[in-house]
Coordinates of C-alpha atoms and ligand atoms in Angstrom, one line a residue:
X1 CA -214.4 35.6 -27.2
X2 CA -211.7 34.9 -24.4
X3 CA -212.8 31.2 -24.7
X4 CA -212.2 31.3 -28.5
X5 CA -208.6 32.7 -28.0
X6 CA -207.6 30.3 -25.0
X7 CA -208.9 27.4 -27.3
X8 CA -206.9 28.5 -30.1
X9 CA -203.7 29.2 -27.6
X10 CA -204.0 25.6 -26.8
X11 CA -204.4 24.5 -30.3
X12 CA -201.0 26.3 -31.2
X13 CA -199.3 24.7 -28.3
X14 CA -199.8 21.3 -29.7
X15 CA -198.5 22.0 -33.7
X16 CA -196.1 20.4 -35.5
X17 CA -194.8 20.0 -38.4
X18 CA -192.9 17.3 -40.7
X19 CA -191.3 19.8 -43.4
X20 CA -190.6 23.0 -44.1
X21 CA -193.6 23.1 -46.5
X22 CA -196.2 22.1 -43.2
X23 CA -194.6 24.8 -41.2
X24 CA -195.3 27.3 -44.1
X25 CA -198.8 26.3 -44.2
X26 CA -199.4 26.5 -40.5
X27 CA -198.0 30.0 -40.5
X28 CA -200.7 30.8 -43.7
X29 CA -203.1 29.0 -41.6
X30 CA -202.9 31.3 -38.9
X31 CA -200.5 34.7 -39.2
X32 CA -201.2 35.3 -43.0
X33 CA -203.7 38.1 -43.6
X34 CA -206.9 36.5 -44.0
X35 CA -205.4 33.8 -41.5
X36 CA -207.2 33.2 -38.4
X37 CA -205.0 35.5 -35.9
X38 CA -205.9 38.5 -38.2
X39 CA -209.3 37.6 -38.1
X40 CA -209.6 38.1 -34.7
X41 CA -208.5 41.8 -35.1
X42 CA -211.5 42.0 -36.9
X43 CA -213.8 40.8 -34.4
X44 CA -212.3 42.7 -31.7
X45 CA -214.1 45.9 -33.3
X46 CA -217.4 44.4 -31.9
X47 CA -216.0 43.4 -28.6
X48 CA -217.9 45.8 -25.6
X49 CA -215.5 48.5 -24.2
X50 CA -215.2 46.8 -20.8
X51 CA -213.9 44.0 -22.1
X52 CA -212.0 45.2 -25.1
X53 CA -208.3 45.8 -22.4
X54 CA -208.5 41.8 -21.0
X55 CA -209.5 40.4 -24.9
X56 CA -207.0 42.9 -26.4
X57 CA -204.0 41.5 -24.3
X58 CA -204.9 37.9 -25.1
X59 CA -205.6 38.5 -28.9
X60 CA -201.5 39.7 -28.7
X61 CA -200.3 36.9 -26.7
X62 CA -202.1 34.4 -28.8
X63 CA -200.7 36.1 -31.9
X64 CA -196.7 36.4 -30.5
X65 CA -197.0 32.3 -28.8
X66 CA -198.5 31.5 -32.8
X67 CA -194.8 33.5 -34.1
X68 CA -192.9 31.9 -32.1
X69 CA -194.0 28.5 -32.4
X70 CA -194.5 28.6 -36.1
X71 CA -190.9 29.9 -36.2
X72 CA -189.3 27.1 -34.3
X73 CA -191.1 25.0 -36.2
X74 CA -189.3 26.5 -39.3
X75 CA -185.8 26.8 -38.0
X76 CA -185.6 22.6 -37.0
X77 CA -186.1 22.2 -41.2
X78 CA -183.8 25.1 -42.0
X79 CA -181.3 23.9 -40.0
X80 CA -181.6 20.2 -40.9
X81 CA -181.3 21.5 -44.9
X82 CA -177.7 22.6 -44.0
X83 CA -176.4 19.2 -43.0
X84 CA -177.9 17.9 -46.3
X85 CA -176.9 20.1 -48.8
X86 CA -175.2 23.6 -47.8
X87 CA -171.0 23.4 -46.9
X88 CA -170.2 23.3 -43.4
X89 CA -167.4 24.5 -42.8
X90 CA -166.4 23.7 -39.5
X91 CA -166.6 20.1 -40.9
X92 CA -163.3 18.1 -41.3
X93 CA -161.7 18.3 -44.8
X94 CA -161.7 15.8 -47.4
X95 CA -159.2 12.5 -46.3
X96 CA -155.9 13.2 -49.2
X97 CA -154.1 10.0 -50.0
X98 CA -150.3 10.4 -49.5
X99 CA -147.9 8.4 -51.7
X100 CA -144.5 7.6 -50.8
X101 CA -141.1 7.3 -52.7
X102 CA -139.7 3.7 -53.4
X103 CA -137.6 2.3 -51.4
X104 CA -134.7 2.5 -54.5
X105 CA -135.3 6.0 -55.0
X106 CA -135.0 6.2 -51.5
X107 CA -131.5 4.7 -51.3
X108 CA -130.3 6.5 -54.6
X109 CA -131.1 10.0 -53.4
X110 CA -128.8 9.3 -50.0
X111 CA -126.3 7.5 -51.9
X112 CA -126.2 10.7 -53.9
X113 CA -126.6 12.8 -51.3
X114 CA -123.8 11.4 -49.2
X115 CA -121.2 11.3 -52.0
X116 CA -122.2 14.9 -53.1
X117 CA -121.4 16.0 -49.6
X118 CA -117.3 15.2 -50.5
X119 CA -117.5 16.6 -54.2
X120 CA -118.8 13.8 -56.0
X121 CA -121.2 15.1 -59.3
X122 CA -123.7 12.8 -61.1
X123 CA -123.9 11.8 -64.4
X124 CA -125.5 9.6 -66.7
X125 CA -125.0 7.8 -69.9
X126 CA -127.8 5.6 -72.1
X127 CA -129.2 2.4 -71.3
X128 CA -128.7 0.8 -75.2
X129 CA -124.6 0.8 -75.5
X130 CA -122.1 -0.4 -78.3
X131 CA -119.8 -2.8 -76.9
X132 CA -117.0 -0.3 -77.0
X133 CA -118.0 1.4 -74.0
X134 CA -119.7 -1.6 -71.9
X135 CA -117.3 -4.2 -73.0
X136 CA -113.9 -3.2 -75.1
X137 CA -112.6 0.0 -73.4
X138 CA -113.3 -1.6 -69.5
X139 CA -111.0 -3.7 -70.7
X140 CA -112.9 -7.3 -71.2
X141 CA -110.8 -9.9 -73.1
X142 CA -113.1 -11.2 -75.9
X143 CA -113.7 -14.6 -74.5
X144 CA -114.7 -12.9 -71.3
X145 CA -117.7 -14.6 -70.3
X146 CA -120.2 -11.4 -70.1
X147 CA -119.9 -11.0 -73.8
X148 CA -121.8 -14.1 -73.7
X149 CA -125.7 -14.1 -74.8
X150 CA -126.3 -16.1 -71.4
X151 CA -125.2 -13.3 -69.6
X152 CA -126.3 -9.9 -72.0
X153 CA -129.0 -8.8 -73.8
X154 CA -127.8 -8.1 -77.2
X155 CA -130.3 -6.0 -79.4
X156 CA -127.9 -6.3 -82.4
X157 CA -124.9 -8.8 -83.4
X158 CA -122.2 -7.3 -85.4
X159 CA -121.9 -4.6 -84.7
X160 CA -122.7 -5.3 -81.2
X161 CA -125.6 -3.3 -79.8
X162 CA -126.8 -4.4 -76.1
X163 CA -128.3 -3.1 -73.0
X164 CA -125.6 -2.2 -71.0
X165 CA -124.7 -4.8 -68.0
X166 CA -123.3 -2.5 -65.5
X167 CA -123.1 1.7 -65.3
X168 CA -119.3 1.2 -65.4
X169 CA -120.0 2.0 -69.5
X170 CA -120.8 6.0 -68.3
X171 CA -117.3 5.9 -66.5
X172 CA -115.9 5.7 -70.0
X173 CA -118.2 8.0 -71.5
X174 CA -117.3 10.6 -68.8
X175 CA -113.7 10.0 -69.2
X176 CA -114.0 10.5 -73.3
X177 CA -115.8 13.7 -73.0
X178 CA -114.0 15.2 -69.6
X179 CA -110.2 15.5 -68.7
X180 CA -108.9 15.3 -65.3
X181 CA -109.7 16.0 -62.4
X182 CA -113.3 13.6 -62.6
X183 CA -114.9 13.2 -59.6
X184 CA -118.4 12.1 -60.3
X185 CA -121.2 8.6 -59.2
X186 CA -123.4 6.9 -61.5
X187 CA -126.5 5.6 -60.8
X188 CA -128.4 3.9 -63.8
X189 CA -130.6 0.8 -64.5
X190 CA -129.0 -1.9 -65.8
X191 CA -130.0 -5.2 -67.2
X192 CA -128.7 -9.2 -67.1
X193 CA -129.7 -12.0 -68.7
X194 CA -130.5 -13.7 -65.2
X195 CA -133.5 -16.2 -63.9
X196 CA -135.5 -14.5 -62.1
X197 CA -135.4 -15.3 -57.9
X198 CA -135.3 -14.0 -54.5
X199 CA -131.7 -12.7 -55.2
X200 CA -131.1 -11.8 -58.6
X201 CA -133.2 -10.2 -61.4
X202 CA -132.8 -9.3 -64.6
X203 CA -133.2 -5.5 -64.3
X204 CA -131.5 -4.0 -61.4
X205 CA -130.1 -0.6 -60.5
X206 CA -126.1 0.5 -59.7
X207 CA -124.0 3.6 -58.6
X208 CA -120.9 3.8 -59.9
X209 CA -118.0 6.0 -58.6
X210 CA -115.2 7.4 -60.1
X211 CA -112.3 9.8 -58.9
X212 CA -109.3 10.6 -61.3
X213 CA -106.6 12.6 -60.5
X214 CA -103.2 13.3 -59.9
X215 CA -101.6 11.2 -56.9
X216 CA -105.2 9.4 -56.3
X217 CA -104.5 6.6 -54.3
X218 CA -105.8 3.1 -52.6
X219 CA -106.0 4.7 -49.3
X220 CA -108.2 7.7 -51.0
X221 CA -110.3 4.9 -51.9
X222 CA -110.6 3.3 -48.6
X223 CA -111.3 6.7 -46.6
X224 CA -114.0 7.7 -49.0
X225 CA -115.6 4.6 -48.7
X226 CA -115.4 4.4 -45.4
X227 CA -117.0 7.5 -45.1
X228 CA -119.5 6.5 -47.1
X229 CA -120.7 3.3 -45.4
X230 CA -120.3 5.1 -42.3
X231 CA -123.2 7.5 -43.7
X232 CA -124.5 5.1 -44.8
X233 CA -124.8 2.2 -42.4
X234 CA -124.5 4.3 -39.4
X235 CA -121.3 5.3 -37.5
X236 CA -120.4 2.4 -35.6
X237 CA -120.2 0.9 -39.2
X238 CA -116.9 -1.2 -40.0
X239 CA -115.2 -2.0 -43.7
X240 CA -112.7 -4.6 -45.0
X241 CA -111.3 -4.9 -48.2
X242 CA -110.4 -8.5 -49.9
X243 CA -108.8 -8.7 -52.9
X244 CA -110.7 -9.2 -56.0
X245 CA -110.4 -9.0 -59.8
X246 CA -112.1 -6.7 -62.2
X247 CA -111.0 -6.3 -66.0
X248 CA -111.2 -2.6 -65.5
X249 CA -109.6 -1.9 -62.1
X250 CA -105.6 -3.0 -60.7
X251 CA -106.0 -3.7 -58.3
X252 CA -109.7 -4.5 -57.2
X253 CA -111.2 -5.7 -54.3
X254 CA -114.8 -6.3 -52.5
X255 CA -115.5 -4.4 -49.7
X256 CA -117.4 -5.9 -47.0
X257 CA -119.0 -3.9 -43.8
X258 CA -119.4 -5.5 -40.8
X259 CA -123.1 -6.9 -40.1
X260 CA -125.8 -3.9 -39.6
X261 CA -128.0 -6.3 -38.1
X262 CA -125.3 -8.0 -35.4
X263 CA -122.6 -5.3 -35.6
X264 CA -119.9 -8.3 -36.3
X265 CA -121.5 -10.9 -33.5
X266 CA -122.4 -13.6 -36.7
X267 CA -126.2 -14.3 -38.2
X268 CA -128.5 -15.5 -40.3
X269 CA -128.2 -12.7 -42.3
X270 CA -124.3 -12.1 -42.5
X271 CA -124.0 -16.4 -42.6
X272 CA -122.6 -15.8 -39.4
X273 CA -119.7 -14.4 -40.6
X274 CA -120.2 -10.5 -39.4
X275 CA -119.2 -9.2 -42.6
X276 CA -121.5 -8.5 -45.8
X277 CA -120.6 -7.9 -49.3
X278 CA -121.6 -4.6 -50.4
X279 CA -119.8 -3.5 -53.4
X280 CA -116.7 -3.8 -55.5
X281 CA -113.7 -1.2 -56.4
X282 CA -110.4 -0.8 -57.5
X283 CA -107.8 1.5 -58.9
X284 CA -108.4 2.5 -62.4
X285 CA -106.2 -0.2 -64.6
X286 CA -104.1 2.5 -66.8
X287 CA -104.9 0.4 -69.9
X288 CA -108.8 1.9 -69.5
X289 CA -107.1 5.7 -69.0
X290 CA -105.4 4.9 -71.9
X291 CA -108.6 3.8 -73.8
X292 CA -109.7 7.3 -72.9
X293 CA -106.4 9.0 -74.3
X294 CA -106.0 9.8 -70.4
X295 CA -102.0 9.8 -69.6
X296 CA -102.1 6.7 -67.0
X297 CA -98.2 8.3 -66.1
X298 CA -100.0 11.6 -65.0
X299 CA -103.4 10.5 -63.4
X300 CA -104.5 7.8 -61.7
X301 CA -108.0 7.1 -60.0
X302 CA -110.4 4.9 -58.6
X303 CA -113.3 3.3 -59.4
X304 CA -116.4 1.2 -57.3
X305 CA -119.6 -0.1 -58.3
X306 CA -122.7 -1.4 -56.1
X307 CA -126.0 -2.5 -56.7
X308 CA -128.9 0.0 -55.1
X309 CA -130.7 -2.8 -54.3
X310 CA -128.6 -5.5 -52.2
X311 CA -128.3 -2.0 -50.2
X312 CA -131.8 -1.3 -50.0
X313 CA -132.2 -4.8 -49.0
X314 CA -129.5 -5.1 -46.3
X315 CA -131.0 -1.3 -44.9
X316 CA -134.7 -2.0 -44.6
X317 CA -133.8 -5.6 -44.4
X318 CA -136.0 -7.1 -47.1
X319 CA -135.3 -10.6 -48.2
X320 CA -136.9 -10.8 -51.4
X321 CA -135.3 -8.4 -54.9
X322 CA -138.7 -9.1 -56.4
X323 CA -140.6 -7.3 -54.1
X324 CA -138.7 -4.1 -55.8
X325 CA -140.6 -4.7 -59.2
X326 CA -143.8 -6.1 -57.9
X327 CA -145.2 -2.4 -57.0
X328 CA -147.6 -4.2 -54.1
X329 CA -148.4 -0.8 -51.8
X330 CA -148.5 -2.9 -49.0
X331 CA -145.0 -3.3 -49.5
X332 CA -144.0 0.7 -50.4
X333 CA -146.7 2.2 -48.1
X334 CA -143.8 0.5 -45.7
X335 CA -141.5 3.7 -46.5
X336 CA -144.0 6.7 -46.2
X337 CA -141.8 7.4 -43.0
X338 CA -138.6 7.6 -45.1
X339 CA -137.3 10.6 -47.1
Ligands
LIG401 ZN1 -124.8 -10.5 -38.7

């Protein structure tokens, strides 16, 4: 009988099992009621009394090695099954892409930002415009050359019906619904009848500014721009004005900052020059108040204009408009560190 059980003990020793199923049959094979270990109970009836303490103890150490064998054998599937199919949830979590804002948005929201910061509002106005408010009350002479089909999409001729060229066209919408004091920017898409290159396209996106009041004047102008391109561009950041002309401003200039790439030592991308264009302005020519039964002897204002894009360009220094349009995510995945 002791032989018998050390054989089996031995036997157990050496099990394995491929699957959870094989482990289940071992522990049939030998735990199970009619399995072998029970068995052996049965037997042990017959074995004499003087040997019935030494069989007795091996009979229960066979049976707890068999258990505990059979059960490790069990565990290694269950635990394997978990990987496979059951949540861990210690495990990392799923990889979320993050998107990013484009770089125009970008710009816009500070541009709006910065000027809301001294009291400016925004407002906007439609994309499809009569020529009354893009052309006729901005004061454009008729043979001006923007009234051209080279230069405007016209939906409609007679009466003139167009996408609007510039978001100067919501200064005079403001100004016809809203009396003095106006102090409010523009931003707005706006379209050109343009070939396509690295500098110019045909769709391209503007703020406008405008500030009427009583006693506004050309040095009001030039502090809150300098503020803004100081915002802007960083403090260190210079501006000159040159005279200019507009139809709708008296006078008007271009403002120019000085280079935010050599801070005014000359280079490639201010032609050496230190300066760069960045937008146009003026004081409001009365003539347009008057369009907008505004008395031009009571108020007086200014107005600017810039393109969000040459200042997206000169900020992240990208040399290409296109790239704005072209929606490649190597290119916008660029500003995912931007707000
Ligand atoms: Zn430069």
């Amino acid at each position: 009988m002791l032989d018998k059980i050390n054989k089996l003990l031995e036997e157990i020793k050496g099990l394995s099992a491929s699957s959870a199923e094989e482990a289940e049959q071992l522990r049939i094979k030998y735990l199970s009621k009619k399995g072998i270990i029970p068995q052996l109970f049965q037997e042990f009836k017959d074995v004499p009394n003087d040997q019935k303490k030494s069989v007795g103890q091996a009979i229960n150490q066979l049976k707890a090695a068999a258990q505990e064998t059979i059960n490790n054998l069990k565990e290694q599937f269950e635990e394997s099954q978990l990987t496979s199919g059951a949540t861990d949830l210690t495990l990392p979590g799923t990889f979320m892409p993050v998107g990013s804002r484009h770089p125009l948005s970008i710009i816009r929201k500070q541009i709006v930002d910065i000027f809301g910061r001294i009291g400016f509002t925004v407002a906007e106005g439609p994309e499809i415009e009569d020529d009354w408010h893009v052309f006729e009350a901005l004061n454009f002479p008729p043979e001006h050359p923007a009234r051209d089909m080279q230069d405007t999409f016209f939906i409609t001729q007679d009466p003139d019906i167009l996408l609007r060229t510039h978001t100067s066209s919501v200064q005079i919408r403001v100004m016809e619904q809203q009396k003095p004091p106006v102090r409010a920017i523009f931003p707005g898409r706006v379209f050109r009848n343009e070939a396509i290159s690295a500098r110019a396209h045909c769709i391209f996106h503007q703020v406008e500014g405008l500030y009427i009041d009583e006693d506004v004047s050309f040095a009001d102008l030039r502090q809150t721009l300098l503020y803004f391109a100081k915002e802007m561009f960083g403090q260190e950041t210079r501006i000159r004005l040159r005279p200019s002309y507009f139809p709708f401003t008296e006078p008007s200039a271009e403002m120019d900052i000085s280079c935010t790439l050599c801070g005014g030592e000359g280079c490639n991308i201010c032609k050496h020059t230190g300066w760069v264009e960045i937008l146009g302005c003026g004081m409001v020519d009365p003539a347009v108040l008057s369009n907008c039964e505004i008395d031009p002897d009571k108020y007086t204002g200014f107005a600017f204009g810039m393109g969000i894009e040459r200042i997206a360009m000169l900020k992240y220094q990208i040399n290409d408009i296109r790239l704005f349009f072209e929606n490649d995510v190597r290119f916008l995945e660029q500003f995912r560190a931007e707000s």
